[in-house]
Tab-separated table of N, CA and C in Angstrom:
chain	number	residue	atom	x	y	z
A	66	MET	N	0.843	-1.187	0.000
A	66	MET	CA	0.000	0.000	0.000
A	66	MET	C	0.881	1.239	0.000
A	67	ALA	N	0.470	2.241	-0.768
A	67	ALA	CA	1.239	3.480	-0.859
A	67	ALA	C	1.172	4.247	0.460
A	68	ASN	N	2.338	4.725	0.915
A	68	ASN	CA	2.388	5.469	2.170
A	68	ASN	C	2.626	6.957	1.965
A	69	THR	N	3.482	7.293	1.032
A	69	THR	CA	3.798	8.703	0.827
A	69	THR	C	2.733	9.367	-0.056
A	70	THR	N	2.670	10.666	0.029
A	70	THR	CA	1.704	11.426	-0.761
A	70	THR	C	1.937	11.230	-2.250
A	71	SER	N	3.205	11.260	-2.654
A	71	SER	CA	3.517	11.113	-4.074
A	71	SER	C	3.168	9.718	-4.581
A	72	ALA	N	3.363	8.706	-3.741
A	72	ALA	CA	3.025	7.340	-4.138
A	72	ALA	C	1.511	7.183	-4.272
A	73	LYS	N	0.762	7.843	-3.392
A	73	LYS	CA	-0.705	7.790	-3.471
A	73	LYS	C	-1.190	8.467	-4.753
A	74	LYS	N	-0.564	9.581	-5.068
A	74	LYS	CA	-0.930	10.290	-6.299
A	74	LYS	C	-0.599	9.431	-7.518
A	75	ALA	N	0.578	8.805	-7.494
A	75	ALA	CA	0.995	7.939	-8.603
A	75	ALA	C	-0.008	6.806	-8.791
A	76	THR	N	-0.493	6.242	-7.704
A	76	THR	CA	-1.483	5.166	-7.762
A	76	THR	C	-2.762	5.642	-8.430
A	77	ARG	N	-3.207	6.863	-8.054
A	77	ARG	CA	-4.412	7.426	-8.667
A	77	ARG	C	-4.206	7.655	-10.162
A	78	LYS	N	-3.034	8.177	-10.525
A	78	LYS	CA	-2.721	8.453	-11.926
A	78	LYS	C	-2.712	7.166	-12.749
A	79	ILE	N	-2.069	6.148	-12.197
A	79	ILE	CA	-1.969	4.866	-12.898
A	79	ILE	C	-3.361	4.279	-13.123
A	80	ALA	N	-4.222	4.367	-12.092
A	80	ALA	CA	-5.570	3.824	-12.212
A	80	ALA	C	-6.353	4.550	-13.308
A	81	ARG	N	-6.210	5.875	-13.345
A	81	ARG	CA	-6.926	6.667	-14.344
A	81	ARG	C	-6.426	6.339	-15.756
A	82	LEU	N	-5.108	6.293	-15.919
A	82	LEU	CA	-4.535	6.020	-17.239
A	82	LEU	C	-4.828	4.595	-17.707
A	83	THR	N	-4.866	3.656	-16.764
A	83	THR	CA	-5.189	2.274	-17.114
A	83	THR	C	-6.600	2.201	-17.684
A	84	ALA	N	-7.532	2.914	-17.055
A	84	ALA	CA	-8.915	2.916	-17.540
A	84	ALA	C	-9.001	3.530	-18.939
A	85	ILE	N	-8.276	4.626	-19.147
A	85	ILE	CA	-8.278	5.296	-20.448
A	85	ILE	C	-7.694	4.371	-21.515
A	86	ASN	N	-6.570	3.726	-21.194
A	86	ASN	CA	-5.918	2.834	-22.157
A	86	ASN	C	-6.784	1.622	-22.481
A	87	LYS	N	-7.499	1.105	-21.470
A	87	LYS	CA	-8.394	-0.029	-21.708
A	87	LYS	C	-9.484	0.368	-22.687
A	88	ALA	N	-10.028	1.566	-22.494
A	88	ALA	CA	-11.089	2.055	-23.378
A	88	ALA	C	-10.558	2.211	-24.802
A	89	ARG	N	-9.364	2.765	-24.931
A	89	ARG	CA	-8.764	2.955	-26.261
A	89	ARG	C	-8.514	1.618	-26.937
A	90	ARG	N	-7.969	0.669	-26.190
A	90	ARG	CA	-7.675	-0.648	-26.756
A	90	ARG	C	-8.964	-1.336	-27.204
A	91	SER	N	-9.995	-1.233	-26.385
A	91	SER	CA	-11.281	-1.831	-26.705
A	91	SER	C	-11.869	-1.199	-27.965
A	92	ARG	N	-11.741	0.121	-28.061
A	92	ARG	CA	-12.248	0.852	-29.228
A	92	ARG	C	-11.542	0.384	-30.503
A	93	VAL	N	-10.235	0.235	-30.430
A	93	VAL	CA	-9.452	-0.224	-31.587
A	93	VAL	C	-9.901	-1.624	-31.988
A	94	ARG	N	-10.066	-2.500	-31.009
A	94	ARG	CA	-10.492	-3.864	-31.307
A	94	ARG	C	-11.848	-3.883	-31.990
A	95	GLY	N	-12.744	-2.987	-31.565
A	95	GLY	CA	-14.069	-2.891	-32.179
A	95	GLY	C	-13.977	-2.498	-33.640
A	96	PHE	N	-13.133	-1.507	-33.934
A	96	PHE	CA	-12.957	-1.068	-35.318
A	96	PHE	C	-12.366	-2.194	-36.169
A	97	ILE	N	-11.389	-2.901	-35.616
A	97	ILE	CA	-10.767	-4.014	-36.352
A	97	ILE	C	-11.796	-5.113	-36.603
A	98	ARG	N	-12.624	-5.391	-35.593
A	98	ARG	CA	-13.650	-6.424	-35.735
A	98	ARG	C	-14.640	-6.065	-36.847
A	99	LYS	N	-15.008	-4.785	-36.947
A	99	LYS	CA	-15.932	-4.356	-38.000
A	99	LYS	C	-15.336	-4.596	-39.387
A	100	VAL	N	-14.045	-4.324	-39.527
A	100	VAL	CA	-13.380	-4.558	-40.814
A	100	VAL	C	-13.371	-6.049	-41.123
A	101	GLU	N	-13.018	-6.863	-40.131
A	101	GLU	CA	-12.944	-8.314	-40.344
A	101	GLU	C	-14.310	-8.909	-40.670
A	102	GLU	N	-15.362	-8.384	-40.032
A	102	GLU	CA	-16.710	-8.876	-40.327
A	102	GLU	C	-17.117	-8.507	-41.749
A	103	ALA	N	-16.738	-7.305	-42.176
A	103	ALA	CA	-17.055	-6.871	-43.539
A	103	ALA	C	-16.301	-7.728	-44.557
A	104	ILE	N	-15.061	-8.067	-44.235
A	104	ILE	CA	-14.266	-8.928	-45.122
A	104	ILE	C	-14.913	-10.312	-45.199
A	105	ALA	N	-15.341	-10.818	-44.052
A	105	ALA	CA	-15.962	-12.145	-44.008
A	105	ALA	C	-17.263	-12.172	-44.806
A	106	SER	N	-18.014	-11.067	-44.777
A	106	SER	CA	-19.267	-11.020	-45.527
A	106	SER	C	-19.021	-10.882	-47.030
A	107	GLY	N	-17.806	-10.431	-47.390
A	107	GLY	CA	-17.445	-10.327	-48.798
A	107	GLY	C	-17.896	-9.035	-49.451
A	108	ASP	N	-18.333	-8.065	-48.659
A	108	ASP	CA	-18.819	-6.789	-49.194
A	108	ASP	C	-17.663	-5.797	-49.276
A	109	LEU	N	-17.201	-5.510	-50.494
A	109	LEU	CA	-16.034	-4.648	-50.700
A	109	LEU	C	-16.292	-3.220	-50.234
A	110	ALA	N	-17.470	-2.670	-50.539
A	110	ALA	CA	-17.773	-1.281	-50.180
A	110	ALA	C	-17.784	-1.091	-48.666
A	111	VAL	N	-18.415	-1.999	-47.966
A	111	VAL	CA	-18.489	-1.909	-46.500
A	111	VAL	C	-17.106	-2.110	-45.891
A	112	ALA	N	-16.349	-3.052	-46.431
A	112	ALA	CA	-15.005	-3.330	-45.922
A	112	ALA	C	-14.094	-2.123	-46.118
A	113	THR	N	-14.196	-1.482	-47.269
A	113	THR	CA	-13.379	-0.301	-47.548
A	113	THR	C	-13.731	0.832	-46.600
A	114	ALA	N	-15.030	1.046	-46.382
A	114	ALA	CA	-15.475	2.098	-45.466
A	114	ALA	C	-15.020	1.806	-44.043
A	115	ALA	N	-15.120	0.553	-43.634
A	115	ALA	CA	-14.710	0.162	-42.282
A	115	ALA	C	-13.203	0.349	-42.106
A	116	LEU	N	-12.436	0.031	-43.133
A	116	LEU	CA	-10.982	0.206	-43.072
A	116	LEU	C	-10.621	1.676	-42.981
A	117	LYS	N	-11.320	2.516	-43.750
A	117	LYS	CA	-11.072	3.958	-43.707
A	117	LYS	C	-11.339	4.512	-42.308
A	118	ALA	N	-12.339	3.974	-41.621
A	118	ALA	CA	-12.657	4.417	-40.261
A	118	ALA	C	-11.661	3.856	-39.248
A	119	ALA	N	-11.203	2.635	-39.481
A	119	ALA	CA	-10.327	1.967	-38.517
A	119	ALA	C	-8.899	2.492	-38.552
A	120	GLN	N	-8.430	2.856	-39.734
A	120	GLN	CA	-7.027	3.253	-39.888
A	120	GLN	C	-6.618	4.400	-38.967
A	121	PRO	N	-7.338	5.534	-38.948
A	121	PRO	CA	-6.919	6.611	-38.051
A	121	PRO	C	-7.021	6.224	-36.568
A	122	GLU	N	-7.994	5.384	-36.266
A	122	GLU	CA	-8.164	4.967	-34.868
A	122	GLU	C	-6.978	4.112	-34.413
A	123	ILE	N	-6.515	3.224	-35.282
A	123	ILE	CA	-5.365	2.367	-34.966
A	123	ILE	C	-4.104	3.223	-34.818
A	124	GLN	N	-3.918	4.164	-35.737
A	124	GLN	CA	-2.733	5.029	-35.661
A	124	GLN	C	-2.777	5.920	-34.427
A	125	ARG	N	-3.971	6.369	-34.051
A	125	ARG	CA	-4.107	7.200	-32.850
A	125	ARG	C	-3.722	6.401	-31.607
A	126	ALA	N	-4.080	5.123	-31.587
A	126	ALA	CA	-3.707	4.264	-30.459
A	126	ALA	C	-2.185	4.156	-30.367
A	127	ALA	N	-1.527	4.126	-31.519
A	127	ALA	CA	-0.063	4.069	-31.527
A	127	ALA	C	0.516	5.377	-31.001
A	128	THR	N	-0.069	6.495	-31.404
A	128	THR	CA	0.398	7.806	-30.948
A	128	THR	C	0.262	7.934	-29.436
A	129	LYS	N	-0.822	7.393	-28.897
A	129	LYS	CA	-1.079	7.498	-27.460
A	129	LYS	C	-0.316	6.447	-26.646
A	130	GLY	N	0.356	5.544	-27.332
A	130	GLY	CA	1.159	4.555	-26.626
A	130	GLY	C	0.421	3.288	-26.252
A	131	VAL	N	-0.801	3.136	-26.731
A	131	VAL	CA	-1.564	1.921	-26.437
A	131	VAL	C	-1.018	0.758	-27.256
A	132	LEU	N	-0.662	1.046	-28.513
A	132	LEU	CA	-0.040	0.069	-29.398
A	132	LEU	C	1.334	0.587	-29.794
A	133	HIS	N	2.226	-0.324	-30.085
A	133	HIS	CA	3.525	0.069	-30.633
A	133	HIS	C	3.300	0.543	-32.065
A	134	GLY	N	4.079	1.482	-32.516
A	134	GLY	CA	3.919	2.042	-33.858
A	134	GLY	C	3.985	1.004	-34.948
A	135	ASN	N	4.948	0.097	-34.840
A	135	ASN	CA	5.094	-0.953	-35.857
A	135	ASN	C	3.903	-1.915	-35.842
A	136	THR	N	3.373	-2.178	-34.664
A	136	THR	CA	2.210	-3.058	-34.543
A	136	THR	C	1.017	-2.438	-35.242
A	137	ALA	N	0.822	-1.144	-35.020
A	137	ALA	CA	-0.296	-0.437	-35.642
A	137	ALA	C	-0.155	-0.468	-37.164
A	138	SER	N	1.047	-0.185	-37.648
A	138	SER	CA	1.285	-0.198	-39.094
A	138	SER	C	1.047	-1.582	-39.679
A	139	ARG	N	1.487	-2.598	-38.961
A	139	ARG	CA	1.308	-3.972	-39.434
A	139	ARG	C	-0.171	-4.326	-39.514
A	140	LYS	N	-0.941	-3.944	-38.501
A	140	LYS	CA	-2.370	-4.251	-38.495
A	140	LYS	C	-3.084	-3.569	-39.657
A	141	VAL	N	-2.782	-2.291	-39.863
A	141	VAL	CA	-3.406	-1.552	-40.963
A	141	VAL	C	-3.026	-2.182	-42.297
A	142	SER	N	-1.756	-2.516	-42.443
A	142	SER	CA	-1.260	-3.083	-43.690
A	142	SER	C	-1.939	-4.413	-44.001
A	143	ARG	N	-2.048	-5.269	-43.019
A	143	ARG	CA	-2.649	-6.589	-43.242
A	143	ARG	C	-4.137	-6.498	-43.531
A	144	LEU	N	-4.811	-5.567	-42.835
A	144	LEU	CA	-6.237	-5.370	-43.124
A	144	LEU	C	-6.430	-4.841	-44.541
A	145	ALA	N	-5.591	-3.877	-44.932
A	145	ALA	CA	-5.689	-3.291	-46.266
A	145	ALA	C	-5.440	-4.360	-47.334
A	146	GLN	N	-4.493	-5.223	-47.058
A	146	GLN	CA	-4.155	-6.312	-47.979
A	146	GLN	C	-5.360	-7.248	-48.167
A	147	ARG	N	-6.054	-7.542	-47.067
A	147	ARG	CA	-7.206	-8.436	-47.137
A	147	ARG	C	-8.388	-7.771	-47.861
A	148	VAL	N	-8.554	-6.462	-47.623
A	148	VAL	CA	-9.632	-5.728	-48.317
A	148	VAL	C	-9.340	-5.672	-49.801
A	149	LYS	N	-8.076	-5.443	-50.154
A	149	LYS	CA	-7.669	-5.378	-51.550
A	149	LYS	C	-7.905	-6.718	-52.253
A	150	ALA	N	-7.701	-7.807	-51.523
A	150	ALA	CA	-7.894	-9.144	-52.086
A	150	ALA	C	-9.370	-9.390	-52.432
A	151	LEU	N	-10.289	-8.687	-51.733
A	151	LEU	CA	-11.713	-8.835	-52.032
A	151	LEU	C	-12.027	-8.330	-53.440
A	152	ALA	N	-11.337	-7.279	-53.842
A	152	ALA	CA	-11.598	-6.658	-55.149
A	152	ALA	C	-11.183	-7.586	-56.290
A	153	ALA	N	-10.168	-8.385	-56.039
A	153	ALA	CA	-9.654	-9.259	-57.103
A	153	ALA	C	-10.478	-10.507	-57.299
């Protein structure tokens, strides 16, 4: 248990940031799921729209430190690749 004032404050900060990061991570997963569902349904227009919405959200998570930058880029790249494959 935190005893000093600064340690108590740090505990409060960590709890607040953990909640924010959980929300961001959950939001990103939701956007990714929408893209994957659109790909599974085979609808190119919906998949493209979902990818356009998901891309900035994934990159924002990387900017905020929820995801590593390379991880975010990899996820966007792989989703884009799968959406592109629908067109062919």
